Amino acid sequence: MDITKRPRRLRSDGVRPLVSESSLSPADLIAPVFVDATTEERVPIESMPGHERVPVEGIADRVEEVRETGVEAVMLFGIPEEKDERGTRAWADEGVIQRALRRITDETDAYVITDLCFCEYTDHGHCGILEEEAKEDPRQTVDNDATLELIERTAISQAEAGADMIAPSGMMDGMVGVMRDALDRENLTEVPIMSYAVKYESAFYGPFRDAADGAPAFGDRRHYQMDPGNRREAIREAKLDVEQGADVLMVKPALPYLDVVRDVRENTDLPVATYNVSGEYAMLHAAADRGWLDIEETARESLLSMKRAGADLILTYFAESVAKQLSAGRRM
């Protein structure tokens, strides 16, 4: 046999790292952290093994635990002490996120990103102010334009409390534009916006809604989150957010939408993030618990697929465990 083209030549241990097309680093990862104003001790999240709700008083220690793994960025999600129809605790000066931000910035050097949405703060679990008959009429939903005013208030409140970056996730039309205008008006021009630009109405969010107590009390979110069958729409959404002043674009979820991650990557020069969501995390743990797969190997491979698809940043519940593996010298 005369085989002149042998791709295996570049797969030996010495050369394999030199020709690797994609790689993971702890610097690529963002760790989600849940801060809970209703508890005085850490509360394990049953559907998300290894994760907990953390009291405000212990949030700086929790963030330092993340940083010890080599991950420098965290995203905060808050569980407030009380909820109401408008989600007013989202922008309160003494709200759970605002209090947590002040503690983290005073006591750590972490880079802190805040999720901006109202599903954790409203008593109905939807992502903004409801239209008048929404509870009775399935054709009605969140009032987009009325919710924009609340987004402005919350963005300013989070930035003034110390957020390094703000990530609006409610999928309201115009949310990035009103945030950018509000932040600039308040001389908060240096605070970047990571927009959940492409967020699908997904079945993979279940464990998060348990963790953040943010499930809708009625109906669903199909009127404001994207149809999972739509691909071209993702590019329209991303381009609109770029025009409005987004600094980073996110695709959520990650694994079922790697084609969309690639599309967004090819249509923008902004950094692209993806959210390796709670359902993706939980299903790997469930399979590993049955001995069907190796959790460390599959976690690293999953995150690497996101980098290969074009993600620059990955928000993932595997951040700490994968960072530890990478620091120990384990590679794909």
Short mmCIF file of C-alpha atoms in Angstrom, two decimals:
data_model
loop_
_atom_site.label_atom_id
_atom_site.label_comp_id
_atom_site.label_asym_id
_atom_site.label_seq_id
_atom_site.Cartn_x
_atom_site.Cartn_y
_atom_site.Cartn_z
CA MET A 1 0.00 0.00 0.00
CA ASP A 2 1.20 3.50 -0.83
CA ILE A 3 -0.58 5.84 1.61
CA THR A 4 0.94 9.30 1.35
CA LYS A 5 -1.77 11.20 3.20
CA ARG A 6 -1.84 10.04 6.82
CA PRO A 7 -3.76 12.36 9.16
CA ARG A 8 -2.66 10.17 12.08
CA ARG A 9 0.81 11.70 11.85
CA LEU A 10 -0.56 14.73 13.66
CA ARG A 11 -2.27 12.79 16.46
CA SER A 12 0.74 11.69 18.49
CA ASP A 13 1.12 13.06 22.01
CA GLY A 14 3.90 15.50 21.16
CA VAL A 15 2.28 17.22 18.21
CA ARG A 16 -1.40 16.86 19.11
CA PRO A 17 -1.49 19.96 21.39
CA LEU A 18 0.39 22.02 18.80
CA VAL A 19 -2.22 21.48 16.08
CA SER A 20 -5.31 21.58 18.28
CA GLU A 21 -7.89 23.85 16.64
CA SER A 22 -9.92 24.57 19.79
CA SER A 23 -9.04 24.58 23.45
CA LEU A 24 -10.55 25.35 26.83
CA SER A 25 -9.18 27.60 29.57
CA PRO A 26 -10.59 28.65 32.95
CA ALA A 27 -10.55 32.17 31.52
CA ASP A 28 -13.25 31.11 29.05
CA LEU A 29 -15.70 30.19 31.81
CA ILE A 30 -18.29 32.06 33.86
CA ALA A 31 -19.74 30.44 36.98
CA PRO A 32 -23.41 31.02 37.86
CA VAL A 33 -23.99 31.74 41.56
CA PHE A 34 -27.36 31.83 43.32
CA VAL A 35 -27.73 34.29 46.19
CA ASP A 36 -30.78 33.85 48.41
CA ALA A 37 -32.20 36.55 50.69
CA THR A 38 -34.54 34.06 52.38
CA THR A 39 -31.93 31.82 53.99
CA GLU A 40 -29.14 32.14 56.54
CA GLU A 41 -27.31 29.01 55.44
CA ARG A 42 -26.41 27.31 52.19
CA VAL A 43 -29.22 25.28 50.67
CA PRO A 44 -28.33 22.47 48.21
CA ILE A 45 -30.16 22.55 44.88
CA GLU A 46 -31.44 19.01 44.49
CA SER A 47 -31.78 19.04 40.71
CA MET A 48 -28.31 20.56 40.21
CA PRO A 49 -25.76 18.46 42.10
CA GLY A 50 -22.89 20.49 43.54
CA HIS A 51 -24.75 23.80 43.52
CA GLU A 52 -26.37 25.70 46.35
CA ARG A 53 -28.35 28.79 47.18
CA VAL A 54 -26.06 30.98 49.24
CA PRO A 55 -27.10 33.60 51.82
CA VAL A 56 -26.12 37.20 51.19
CA GLU A 57 -23.79 37.17 54.19
CA GLY A 58 -21.82 34.27 52.68
CA ILE A 59 -21.72 35.38 49.06
CA ALA A 60 -18.16 36.76 49.10
CA ASP A 61 -16.84 33.46 50.47
CA ARG A 62 -18.71 31.58 47.74
CA VAL A 63 -17.24 33.78 45.05
CA GLU A 64 -13.75 33.27 46.46
CA GLU A 65 -14.31 29.50 46.20
CA VAL A 66 -14.99 29.99 42.50
CA ARG A 67 -11.87 32.11 42.03
CA GLU A 68 -9.69 29.48 43.67
CA THR A 69 -10.41 27.19 40.70
CA GLY A 70 -9.05 29.77 38.24
CA VAL A 71 -12.46 31.07 37.13
CA GLU A 72 -12.50 34.84 37.62
CA ALA A 73 -16.02 35.72 36.44
CA VAL A 74 -19.33 34.93 38.09
CA MET A 75 -22.93 35.66 37.15
CA LEU A 76 -25.34 36.42 39.97
CA PHE A 77 -28.93 35.22 40.15
CA GLY A 78 -31.06 36.43 43.05
CA ILE A 79 -33.88 34.98 45.12
CA PRO A 80 -35.57 37.95 46.88
CA GLU A 81 -37.12 38.02 50.32
CA GLU A 82 -40.50 38.87 48.82
CA LYS A 83 -42.20 39.09 45.43
CA ASP A 84 -44.92 41.24 43.92
CA GLU A 85 -46.71 41.78 40.63
CA ARG A 86 -44.06 44.17 39.24
CA GLY A 87 -40.93 42.58 40.67
CA THR A 88 -39.96 45.72 42.55
CA ARG A 89 -37.22 44.02 44.59
CA ALA A 90 -35.22 43.70 41.36
CA TRP A 91 -34.22 47.37 41.53
CA ALA A 92 -34.45 48.04 45.27
CA ASP A 93 -31.35 49.60 46.84
CA GLU A 94 -31.40 46.86 49.47
CA GLY A 95 -32.42 44.11 47.07
CA VAL A 96 -30.70 40.75 47.20
CA ILE A 97 -28.49 41.39 44.17
CA GLN A 98 -27.58 44.92 45.23
CA ARG A 99 -26.54 43.76 48.70
CA ALA A 100 -24.58 40.85 47.24
CA LEU A 101 -22.81 43.11 44.74
CA ARG A 102 -21.59 45.45 47.46
CA ARG A 103 -20.22 42.57 49.50
CA ILE A 104 -18.47 40.95 46.54
CA THR A 105 -16.89 44.17 45.27
CA ASP A 106 -15.76 45.15 48.77
CA GLU A 107 -14.23 41.76 49.60
CA THR A 108 -13.05 40.20 46.32
CA ASP A 109 -11.52 41.03 42.95
CA ALA A 110 -13.98 38.89 40.99
CA TYR A 111 -15.52 40.11 37.76
CA VAL A 112 -19.24 40.20 38.50
CA ILE A 113 -21.96 39.92 35.87
CA THR A 114 -25.59 40.30 36.88
CA ASP A 115 -28.54 38.63 35.25
CA LEU A 116 -31.32 41.15 34.67
CA CYS A 117 -34.76 39.59 34.51
CA PHE A 118 -37.93 39.68 36.58
CA CYS A 119 -39.03 36.04 36.68
CA GLU A 120 -37.38 35.54 40.09
CA TYR A 121 -38.98 38.74 41.44
CA THR A 122 -42.58 38.63 40.22
CA ASP A 123 -45.26 36.69 42.06
CA HIS A 124 -46.51 35.34 38.71
CA GLY A 125 -43.06 34.18 37.53
CA HIS A 126 -43.12 35.93 34.16
CA CYS A 127 -40.34 38.20 32.91
CA GLY A 128 -42.06 41.56 33.22
CA ILE A 129 -45.34 43.41 33.68
CA LEU A 130 -48.35 41.40 32.55
CA GLU A 131 -50.88 42.58 30.02
CA GLU A 132 -54.27 43.23 31.57
CA GLU A 133 -55.98 39.89 30.87
CA ALA A 134 -52.89 37.68 30.64
CA LYS A 135 -53.95 35.28 33.37
CA GLU A 136 -57.24 34.48 31.63
CA ASP A 137 -56.36 34.96 27.96
CA PRO A 138 -53.55 32.74 26.60
CA ARG A 139 -53.14 35.15 23.68
CA GLN A 140 -51.82 37.81 26.07
CA THR A 141 -48.47 37.85 27.82
CA VAL A 142 -45.87 40.29 29.15
CA ASP A 143 -46.32 43.95 28.23
CA ASN A 144 -43.07 44.61 26.37
CA ASP A 145 -42.92 48.41 26.47
CA ALA A 146 -44.10 48.77 30.06
CA THR A 147 -41.39 46.30 31.10
CA LEU A 148 -38.66 48.38 29.45
CA GLU A 149 -39.05 51.06 32.11
CA LEU A 150 -38.37 48.46 34.81
CA ILE A 151 -35.34 47.22 32.90
CA GLU A 152 -33.93 50.77 32.94
CA ARG A 153 -34.39 51.08 36.69
CA THR A 154 -32.86 47.71 37.40
CA ALA A 155 -29.85 48.25 35.13
CA ILE A 156 -29.00 51.52 36.87
CA SER A 157 -29.50 49.97 40.31
CA GLN A 158 -27.24 47.01 39.54
CA ALA A 159 -24.53 49.17 37.99
CA GLU A 160 -24.51 51.62 40.90
CA ALA A 161 -24.24 48.69 43.33
CA GLY A 162 -21.08 47.49 41.59
CA ALA A 163 -21.95 45.22 38.64
CA ASP A 164 -19.06 44.97 36.19
CA MET A 165 -21.35 43.81 33.38
CA ILE A 166 -25.13 43.43 33.08
CA ALA A 167 -26.87 40.65 31.16
CA PRO A 168 -30.54 41.27 30.28
CA SER A 169 -32.29 37.94 29.72
CA GLY A 170 -36.00 38.71 29.37
CA MET A 171 -36.08 38.85 25.54
CA MET A 172 -38.00 42.14 25.50
CA ASP A 173 -37.76 44.02 22.21
CA GLY A 174 -35.60 47.12 22.70
CA MET A 175 -34.15 46.05 26.04
CA VAL A 176 -30.52 46.64 25.06
CA GLY A 177 -31.23 50.09 23.67
CA VAL A 178 -33.05 51.36 26.76
CA MET A 179 -30.33 49.93 29.01
CA ARG A 180 -27.54 51.56 27.04
CA ASP A 181 -29.31 54.90 27.03
CA ALA A 182 -30.02 54.69 30.76
CA LEU A 183 -26.49 53.69 31.73
CA ASP A 184 -24.95 56.39 29.58
CA ARG A 185 -27.35 59.00 30.94
CA GLU A 186 -26.24 58.13 34.48
CA ASN A 187 -22.53 58.33 33.58
CA LEU A 188 -22.20 54.55 33.75
CA THR A 189 -20.77 54.38 30.26
CA GLU A 190 -18.08 51.85 31.13
CA VAL A 191 -20.55 49.12 32.13
CA PRO A 192 -20.88 46.66 29.21
CA ILE A 193 -24.02 44.75 28.26
CA MET A 194 -24.01 41.02 27.60
CA SER A 195 -27.33 40.51 25.90
CA TYR A 196 -29.17 37.21 25.95
CA ALA A 197 -29.70 38.07 22.32
CA VAL A 198 -30.84 34.61 21.23
CA LYS A 199 -32.85 32.88 23.93
CA TYR A 200 -35.11 30.01 23.00
CA GLU A 201 -38.26 28.80 24.72
CA SER A 202 -36.54 25.62 25.82
CA ALA A 203 -37.39 22.49 27.79
CA PHE A 204 -33.82 22.52 29.16
CA TYR A 205 -34.49 25.24 31.77
CA GLY A 206 -36.35 23.10 34.31
CA PRO A 207 -33.69 22.74 37.04
CA PHE A 208 -32.89 26.46 36.93
CA ARG A 209 -36.51 27.36 37.60
CA ASP A 210 -36.32 25.13 40.64
CA ALA A 211 -33.03 26.70 41.73
CA ALA A 212 -34.12 30.32 41.27
CA ASP A 213 -37.80 29.84 42.13
CA GLY A 214 -38.71 31.42 38.81
CA ALA A 215 -41.20 29.11 37.11
CA PRO A 216 -44.26 30.86 35.61
CA ALA A 217 -47.39 30.48 37.74
CA PHE A 218 -49.50 30.08 34.61
CA GLY A 219 -48.96 29.76 30.88
CA ASP A 220 -45.53 29.73 29.28
CA ARG A 221 -43.04 32.12 27.69
CA ARG A 222 -43.60 31.36 24.03
CA HIS A 223 -44.70 34.93 23.27
CA TYR A 224 -41.33 36.41 24.18
CA GLN A 225 -38.77 33.61 23.93
CA MET A 226 -37.80 32.23 20.52
CA ASP A 227 -39.29 29.26 18.70
CA PRO A 228 -36.77 26.36 18.87
CA GLY A 229 -37.38 25.69 15.17
CA ASN A 230 -36.13 29.12 14.07
CA ARG A 231 -32.57 29.67 12.92
CA ARG A 232 -32.67 32.76 10.71
CA GLU A 233 -34.55 34.69 13.38
CA ALA A 234 -31.51 34.34 15.64
CA ILE A 235 -29.44 36.46 13.28
CA ARG A 236 -32.14 39.16 13.20
CA GLU A 237 -32.21 39.23 17.01
CA ALA A 238 -28.42 39.39 17.28
CA LYS A 239 -28.12 42.18 14.71
CA LEU A 240 -30.77 44.27 16.46
CA ASP A 241 -28.89 44.02 19.75
CA VAL A 242 -25.64 45.00 18.05
CA GLU A 243 -27.37 48.10 16.64
CA GLN A 244 -28.70 48.97 20.10
CA GLY A 245 -25.28 48.82 21.75
CA ALA A 246 -24.69 45.29 23.02
CA ASP A 247 -21.07 44.46 23.83
CA VAL A 248 -21.41 40.66 24.00
CA LEU A 249 -24.05 38.40 22.42
CA MET A 250 -25.31 35.24 24.10
CA VAL A 251 -27.02 32.15 22.71
CA LYS A 252 -29.10 30.11 25.17
CA PRO A 253 -29.23 27.08 25.50
CA ALA A 254 -25.91 25.76 24.22
CA LEU A 255 -25.73 22.11 23.16
CA PRO A 256 -29.02 21.89 21.21
CA TYR A 257 -28.19 25.16 19.42
CA LEU A 258 -24.56 24.85 18.33
CA ASP A 259 -25.59 25.60 14.75
CA VAL A 260 -26.98 28.92 15.98
CA VAL A 261 -23.79 29.67 17.92
CA ARG A 262 -21.88 29.21 14.67
CA ASP A 263 -24.33 31.41 12.75
CA VAL A 264 -24.01 34.24 15.27
CA ARG A 265 -20.23 33.88 15.29
CA GLU A 266 -20.11 34.26 11.51
CA ASN A 267 -22.36 37.32 11.52
CA THR A 268 -20.68 39.50 14.16
CA ASP A 269 -17.25 40.55 15.33
CA LEU A 270 -18.47 40.95 18.92
CA PRO A 271 -17.60 38.32 21.53
CA VAL A 272 -20.10 35.46 21.54
CA ALA A 273 -21.18 33.73 24.74
CA THR A 274 -23.30 30.67 25.25
CA TYR A 275 -25.18 29.38 28.28
CA ASN A 276 -24.67 25.71 29.08
CA VAL A 277 -27.99 25.58 30.89
CA SER A 278 -29.24 23.67 33.92
CA GLY A 279 -30.94 20.90 31.97
CA GLU A 280 -27.76 20.15 30.04
CA TYR A 281 -25.88 19.99 33.34
CA ALA A 282 -28.48 17.85 35.11
CA MET A 283 -28.85 15.28 32.35
CA LEU A 284 -25.10 14.56 32.27
CA HIS A 285 -25.10 14.13 36.04
CA ALA A 286 -28.13 11.83 35.87
CA ALA A 287 -26.45 9.63 33.27
CA ALA A 288 -23.19 9.60 35.22
CA ASP A 289 -25.05 8.56 38.38
CA ARG A 290 -26.24 5.48 36.48
CA GLY A 291 -22.71 4.71 35.32
CA TRP A 292 -23.54 5.39 31.69
CA LEU A 293 -20.84 7.99 31.09
CA ASP A 294 -17.86 9.68 32.70
CA ILE A 295 -18.95 13.08 34.01
CA GLU A 296 -15.52 14.72 33.78
CA GLU A 297 -14.88 13.61 30.21
CA THR A 298 -18.34 14.48 28.94
CA ALA A 299 -18.35 17.87 30.65
CA ARG A 300 -15.05 18.87 29.04
CA GLU A 301 -16.11 17.55 25.65
CA SER A 302 -19.43 19.41 25.86
CA LEU A 303 -17.74 22.74 26.64
CA LEU A 304 -15.12 22.17 23.95
CA SER A 305 -17.90 21.70 21.39
CA MET A 306 -19.17 25.17 22.28
CA LYS A 307 -15.74 26.69 21.75
CA ARG A 308 -15.43 24.84 18.44
CA ALA A 309 -18.81 26.20 17.35
CA GLY A 310 -17.55 29.74 17.95
CA ALA A 311 -18.25 30.68 21.57
CA ASP A 312 -15.68 32.93 23.22
CA LEU A 313 -17.28 32.72 26.67
CA ILE A 314 -19.24 29.91 28.32
CA LEU A 315 -21.60 30.37 31.23
CA THR A 316 -21.74 26.90 32.76
CA TYR A 317 -22.50 25.04 35.98
CA PHE A 318 -19.44 22.94 35.17
CA ALA A 319 -17.16 26.00 35.43
CA GLU A 320 -15.47 25.08 38.71
CA SER A 321 -15.09 21.35 38.11
CA VAL A 322 -13.77 21.77 34.56
CA ALA A 323 -11.41 24.58 35.62
CA LYS A 324 -9.93 22.26 38.26
CA GLN A 325 -9.38 19.59 35.62
CA LEU A 326 -7.73 22.05 33.27
CA SER A 327 -5.48 23.35 36.04
CA ALA A 328 -4.44 19.77 36.71
CA GLY A 329 -3.26 19.50 33.11
CA ARG A 330 -6.08 17.40 31.66
CA ARG A 331 -6.76 18.08 27.99
CA MET A 332 -9.11 16.84 25.33
#
